[in-house]
Amino acid sequence: WHHDLLQGSGTVFRRLALPQRSDARGVLHRGLIRVDQPPAWPCLRDPPEECRSPAQAKSRKGRTIASFLHQQRIEAARSVIQQRAPTTIVDLGCGDGALLRRLLAEPLVTSITGVDTCPRALERLRNRIGTDIERPRVTLVRSCATRLKVVPSQVDCALLVEVIEHISPDRLSALERSVFSQMRARTVVVTTPNADFNALLGVPAHRFRHRDHRFEWGRKRFRAWANGLAARHDYRVEFSDIGGSHPIWGGPSQMAVFDAVSVHRTTRAA
């Protein structure tokens, strides 16, 4: 079947089911496949053999659901940057720099710190940036978001784009201290998958979209967590859907933007 799942998106999608293996924690192998414009159909990204079509077995070209949502999240975060006009940014969980490299083009940004735990991702990012960029200054740090080693003394904006779901729930309090108490950025941007939308992606209730996810929250749970952070640390918070918005289940991803009501920072140990 097909339906306009994302209200106002002008795009029709078809839902494809995942294998219902009870022993699988799960990765989103199949999702929303565009049917209104066949030449622009997404294909699956590295699906398992039981999910792979003959055409996909021969070719990995095409636009995936994951890449579509990835671009939507990057554009949402970049839009916040353009609205808030920060000069110093910390990209937590920067990976190989899909967002960070786009922010290099923002004229007011003078310093970007990319933080990630993966040395290979940081090396790829370092190679892609090259050595000919003088402004903004880029610093790459191997560290985890819950215990930051090196960050600028003042941070205008901290980005956590599809990061929190990779952190164990019992470590979220450490993330809170690191980002909202110690760093105390003027603006904090957090995006995460919307579990309410998973059924429309064909994700069974007992599975997550990615094997490395430690949890996935629906909008109610995410907003309760974010509102608690805002209240405890004197921030205002606004919420929005990413990737379109279904009238009942919201968007595939969700975003919270925190703006500090007052800016004060604790002293960090050297």
GROMACS .gro file of C-alpha atoms in nm:
model
  270
    1TRP     CA    1   0.000   0.000   0.000
    2HIS     CA    2   0.104   0.362  -0.017
    3HIS     CA    3  -0.002   0.681   0.154
    4ASP     CA    4   0.116   1.037   0.207
    5LEU     CA    5   0.274   0.958   0.544
    6LEU     CA    6   0.439   1.296   0.593
    7GLN     CA    7   0.168   1.558   0.587
    8GLY     CA    8   0.256   1.850   0.366
    9SER     CA    9   0.566   1.682   0.227
   10GLY     CA   10   0.413   1.626  -0.115
   11THR     CA   11   0.584   1.288  -0.126
   12VAL     CA   12   0.417   0.949  -0.136
   13PHE     CA   13   0.592   0.658   0.031
   14ARG     CA   14   0.537   0.284   0.050
   15ARG     CA   15   0.603   0.092   0.370
   16LEU     CA   16   0.806  -0.226   0.343
   17ALA     CA   17   0.815  -0.468   0.636
   18LEU     CA   18   1.127  -0.597   0.805
   19PRO     CA   19   1.189  -0.964   0.877
   20GLN     CA   20   1.018  -1.038   1.207
   21ARG     CA   21   1.298  -1.238   1.366
   22SER     CA   22   1.246  -1.253   1.740
   23ASP     CA   23   1.618  -1.303   1.802
   24ALA     CA   24   1.723  -0.984   1.624
   25ARG     CA   25   1.780  -0.662   1.812
   26GLY     CA   26   1.758  -0.505   1.474
   27VAL     CA   27   1.870  -0.259   1.217
   28LEU     CA   28   1.636  -0.068   0.991
   29HIS     CA   29   1.690  -0.253   0.662
   30ARG     CA   30   1.373  -0.138   0.492
   31GLY     CA   31   1.173   0.176   0.526
   32LEU     CA   32   0.977   0.431   0.328
   33ILE     CA   33   1.026   0.385  -0.044
   34ARG     CA   34   0.923   0.670  -0.268
   35VAL     CA   35   0.677   0.558  -0.537
   36ASP     CA   36   0.561   0.879  -0.702
   37GLN     CA   37   0.888   0.938  -0.894
   38PRO     CA   38   1.050   0.604  -0.976
   39PRO     CA   39   1.382   0.747  -1.100
   40ALA     CA   40   1.436   0.902  -0.755
   41TRP     CA   41   1.348   0.590  -0.556
   42PRO     CA   42   1.575   0.530  -0.260
   43CYS     CA   43   1.745   0.194  -0.239
   44LEU     CA   44   1.840   0.003   0.071
   45ARG     CA   45   2.182   0.056   0.223
   46ASP     CA   46   2.368  -0.268   0.284
   47PRO     CA   47   2.061  -0.477   0.367
   48PRO     CA   48   2.105  -0.841   0.466
   49GLU     CA   49   2.069  -1.110   0.202
   50GLU     CA   50   1.710  -1.190   0.297
   51CYS     CA   51   1.616  -0.826   0.237
   52ARG     CA   52   1.817  -0.768  -0.080
   53SER     CA   53   1.650  -0.743  -0.418
   54PRO     CA   54   1.832  -0.865  -0.734
   55ALA     CA   55   1.892  -0.508  -0.845
   56GLN     CA   56   2.035  -0.413  -0.506
   57ALA     CA   57   2.257  -0.718  -0.508
   58LYS     CA   58   2.420  -0.582  -0.823
   59SER     CA   59   2.435  -0.214  -0.737
   60ARG     CA   60   2.464   0.005  -0.431
   61LYS     CA   61   2.381   0.325  -0.618
   62GLY     CA   62   2.078   0.532  -0.527
   63ARG     CA   63   1.929   0.735  -0.248
   64THR     CA   64   1.860   0.557   0.080
   65ILE     CA   65   1.603   0.639   0.344
   66ALA     CA   66   1.888   0.675   0.591
   67SER     CA   67   2.068   0.927   0.369
   68PHE     CA   68   1.748   1.127   0.314
   69LEU     CA   69   1.687   1.159   0.689
   70HIS     CA   70   2.056   1.229   0.747
   71GLN     CA   71   2.042   1.526   0.513
   72GLN     CA   72   1.721   1.648   0.674
   73ARG     CA   73   1.885   1.644   1.019
   74ILE     CA   74   2.192   1.826   0.892
   75GLU     CA   75   1.980   2.095   0.731
   76ALA     CA   76   1.771   2.134   1.048
   77ALA     CA   77   2.083   2.182   1.260
   78ARG     CA   78   2.236   2.418   1.005
   79SER     CA   79   1.917   2.625   1.005
   80VAL     CA   80   1.950   2.672   1.382
   81ILE     CA   81   2.311   2.783   1.334
   82GLN     CA   82   2.206   3.037   1.074
   83GLN     CA   83   1.932   3.172   1.303
   84ARG     CA   84   2.144   3.192   1.620
   85ALA     CA   85   2.466   3.308   1.445
   86PRO     CA   86   2.717   3.154   1.691
   87THR     CA   87   3.091   3.210   1.652
   88THR     CA   88   3.217   2.907   1.849
   89ILE     CA   89   3.064   2.562   1.794
   90VAL     CA   90   3.128   2.220   1.941
   91ASP     CA   91   3.001   1.929   1.730
   92LEU     CA   92   2.970   1.633   1.968
   93GLY     CA   93   2.972   1.302   1.786
   94CYS     CA   94   3.094   1.473   1.470
   95GLY     CA   95   3.182   1.146   1.292
   96ASP     CA   96   3.351   1.211   0.959
   97GLY     CA   97   3.218   1.565   0.948
   98ALA     CA   98   2.903   1.565   0.736
   99LEU     CA   99   2.766   1.857   0.941
  100LEU     CA  100   3.093   2.012   1.050
  101ARG     CA  101   3.220   2.058   0.695
  102ARG     CA  102   2.900   2.239   0.596
  103LEU     CA  103   2.939   2.475   0.889
  104LEU     CA  104   3.277   2.585   0.756
  105ALA     CA  105   3.087   2.794   0.503
  106GLU     CA  106   2.904   2.995   0.771
  107PRO     CA  107   3.068   3.341   0.767
  108LEU     CA  108   3.034   3.421   1.139
  109VAL     CA  109   3.178   3.094   1.267
  110THR     CA  110   3.539   3.141   1.383
  111SER     CA  111   3.597   2.818   1.574
  112ILE     CA  112   3.458   2.464   1.541
  113THR     CA  113   3.559   2.179   1.768
  114GLY     CA  114   3.472   1.832   1.645
  115VAL     CA  115   3.450   1.562   1.912
  116ASP     CA  116   3.421   1.189   1.849
  117THR     CA  117   3.531   0.862   2.007
  118CYS     CA  118   3.629   0.700   1.675
  119PRO     CA  119   3.988   0.772   1.564
  120ARG     CA  120   3.920   0.650   1.209
  121ALA     CA  121   3.630   0.893   1.168
  122LEU     CA  122   3.844   1.180   1.294
  123GLU     CA  123   4.124   1.086   1.057
  124ARG     CA  124   3.884   1.080   0.761
  125LEU     CA  125   3.753   1.421   0.865
  126ARG     CA  126   4.106   1.557   0.901
  127ASN     CA  127   4.190   1.440   0.550
  128ARG     CA  128   3.873   1.586   0.403
  129ILE     CA  129   3.925   1.923   0.562
  130GLY     CA  130   4.283   1.941   0.438
  131THR     CA  131   4.539   2.199   0.542
  132ASP     CA  132   4.430   2.505   0.348
  133ILE     CA  133   4.151   2.619   0.577
  134GLU     CA  134   4.243   2.906   0.807
  135ARG     CA  135   3.900   3.031   0.911
  136PRO     CA  136   3.713   2.907   1.090
  137ARG     CA  137   3.973   2.725   1.298
  138VAL     CA  138   3.893   2.355   1.332
  139THR     CA  139   4.003   2.147   1.630
  140LEU     CA  140   3.944   1.772   1.637
  141VAL     CA  141   3.932   1.595   1.971
  142ARG     CA  142   3.904   1.226   2.047
  143SER     CA  143   3.676   1.216   2.347
  144CYS     CA  144   3.329   1.111   2.457
  145ALA     CA  145   3.047   1.357   2.510
  146THR     CA  146   2.997   1.243   2.868
  147ARG     CA  147   3.352   1.333   2.972
  148LEU     CA  148   3.497   1.603   2.752
  149LYS     CA  149   3.874   1.642   2.753
  150VAL     CA  150   3.921   1.970   2.567
  151VAL     CA  151   3.659   2.230   2.477
  152PRO     CA  152   3.678   2.606   2.422
  153SER     CA  153   3.642   2.824   2.732
  154GLN     CA  154   3.325   2.971   2.585
  155VAL     CA  155   3.087   2.783   2.357
  156ASP     CA  156   2.807   2.954   2.171
  157CYS     CA  157   2.649   2.635   2.034
  158ALA     CA  158   2.681   2.263   2.112
  159LEU     CA  159   2.546   2.009   1.864
  160LEU     CA  160   2.430   1.658   1.949
  161VAL     CA  161   2.291   1.537   1.617
  162GLU     CA  162   2.171   1.174   1.647
  163VAL     CA  163   2.405   1.114   1.941
  164ILE     CA  164   2.208   1.061   2.261
  165GLU     CA  165   2.052   0.731   2.145
  166HIS     CA  166   2.404   0.584   2.123
  167ILE     CA  167   2.462   0.655   2.494
  168SER     CA  168   2.344   0.413   2.763
  169PRO     CA  169   2.053   0.562   2.957
  170ASP     CA  170   2.248   0.537   3.282
  171ARG     CA  171   2.512   0.769   3.128
  172LEU     CA  172   2.271   1.047   3.030
  173SER     CA  173   2.322   1.217   3.367
  174ALA     CA  174   2.695   1.238   3.286
  175LEU     CA  175   2.608   1.389   2.947
  176GLU     CA  176   2.387   1.642   3.123
  177ARG     CA  177   2.670   1.749   3.354
  178SER     CA  178   2.919   1.767   3.069
  179VAL     CA  179   2.710   1.972   2.828
  180PHE     CA  180   2.464   2.169   3.040
  181SER     CA  181   2.662   2.227   3.360
  182GLN     CA  182   3.030   2.236   3.259
  183MET     CA  183   3.024   2.353   2.897
  184ARG     CA  184   2.714   2.569   2.945
  185ALA     CA  185   2.673   2.653   2.577
  186ARG     CA  186   2.439   2.938   2.493
  187THR     CA  187   2.251   2.708   2.253
  188VAL     CA  188   2.232   2.328   2.253
  189VAL     CA  189   2.083   2.136   1.960
  190VAL     CA  190   1.975   1.775   2.016
  191THR     CA  191   1.821   1.548   1.752
  192THR     CA  192   1.718   1.185   1.795
  193PRO     CA  193   1.493   0.931   1.620
  194ASN     CA  194   1.122   0.951   1.699
  195ALA     CA  195   1.017   0.604   1.814
  196ASP     CA  196   0.650   0.695   1.757
  197PHE     CA  197   0.728   0.689   1.384
  198ASN     CA  198   0.893   0.347   1.385
  199ALA     CA  199   0.579   0.153   1.299
  200LEU     CA  200   0.550   0.352   0.976
  201LEU     CA  201   0.905   0.247   0.892
  202GLY     CA  202   0.820  -0.117   0.948
  203VAL     CA  203   1.031  -0.142   1.264
  204PRO     CA  204   0.885  -0.400   1.507
  205ALA     CA  205   0.825  -0.287   1.864
  206HIS     CA  206   1.108  -0.505   1.998
  207ARG     CA  207   1.370  -0.359   1.763
  208PHE     CA  208   1.561  -0.034   1.713
  209ARG     CA  209   1.652   0.136   1.385
  210HIS     CA  210   2.025   0.071   1.433
  211ARG     CA  211   2.218  -0.199   1.614
  212ASP     CA  212   2.419   0.058   1.811
  213HIS     CA  213   2.116   0.239   1.953
  214ARG     CA  214   2.079   0.199   2.329
  215PHE     CA  215   1.727   0.340   2.332
  216GLU     CA  216   1.476   0.520   2.111
  217TRP     CA  217   1.223   0.763   2.254
  218GLY     CA  218   0.884   0.876   2.137
  219ARG     CA  219   0.796   1.244   2.147
  220LYS     CA  220   0.643   1.237   2.497
  221ARG     CA  221   0.948   1.075   2.657
  222PHE     CA  222   1.194   1.295   2.468
  223ARG     CA  223   1.011   1.613   2.561
  224ALA     CA  224   0.987   1.512   2.926
  225TRP     CA  225   1.365   1.456   2.934
  226ALA     CA  226   1.440   1.783   2.752
  227ASN     CA  227   1.200   1.988   2.964
  228GLY     CA  228   1.365   1.849   3.276
  229LEU     CA  229   1.708   1.955   3.148
  230ALA     CA  230   1.579   2.301   3.063
  231ALA     CA  231   1.424   2.349   3.407
  232ARG     CA  232   1.731   2.227   3.595
  233HIS     CA  233   1.980   2.438   3.399
  234ASP     CA  234   1.785   2.755   3.320
  235TYR     CA  235   1.726   2.704   2.947
  236ARG     CA  236   1.429   2.760   2.723
  237VAL     CA  237   1.356   2.470   2.488
  238GLU     CA  238   1.168   2.445   2.158
  239PHE     CA  239   1.071   2.124   1.977
  240SER     CA  240   1.023   2.043   1.611
  241ASP     CA  241   0.987   1.745   1.377
  242ILE     CA  242   1.252   1.658   1.119
  243GLY     CA  243   1.184   1.492   0.784
  244GLY     CA  244   0.820   1.596   0.762
  245SER     CA  245   0.538   1.558   1.012
  246HIS     CA  246   0.264   1.297   1.031
  247PRO     CA  247  -0.052   1.436   1.200
  248ILE     CA  248  -0.049   1.155   1.456
  249TRP     CA  249   0.307   1.017   1.481
  250GLY     CA  250   0.512   1.328   1.407
  251GLY     CA  251   0.832   1.311   1.203
  252PRO     CA  252   1.093   1.038   1.159
  253SER     CA  253   1.333   1.241   1.376
  254GLN     CA  254   1.277   1.507   1.639
  255MET     CA  255   1.476   1.807   1.754
  256ALA     CA  256   1.507   2.008   2.074
  257VAL     CA  257   1.680   2.348   2.069
  258PHE     CA  258   1.787   2.481   2.410
  259ASP     CA  259   1.865   2.849   2.457
  260ALA     CA  260   2.025   2.962   2.782
  261VAL     CA  261   1.824   3.214   2.982
  262SER     CA  262   2.141   3.319   3.161
  263VAL     CA  263   2.500   3.225   3.080
  264HIS     CA  264   2.729   3.113   3.360
  265ARG     CA  265   2.999   2.849   3.349
  266THR     CA  266   3.161   2.638   3.613
  267THR     CA  267   3.537   2.619   3.632
  268ARG     CA  268   3.675   2.307   3.464
  269ALA     CA  269   3.972   2.124   3.594
  270ALA     CA  270   4.274   2.130   3.370
   0.00000   0.00000   0.00000
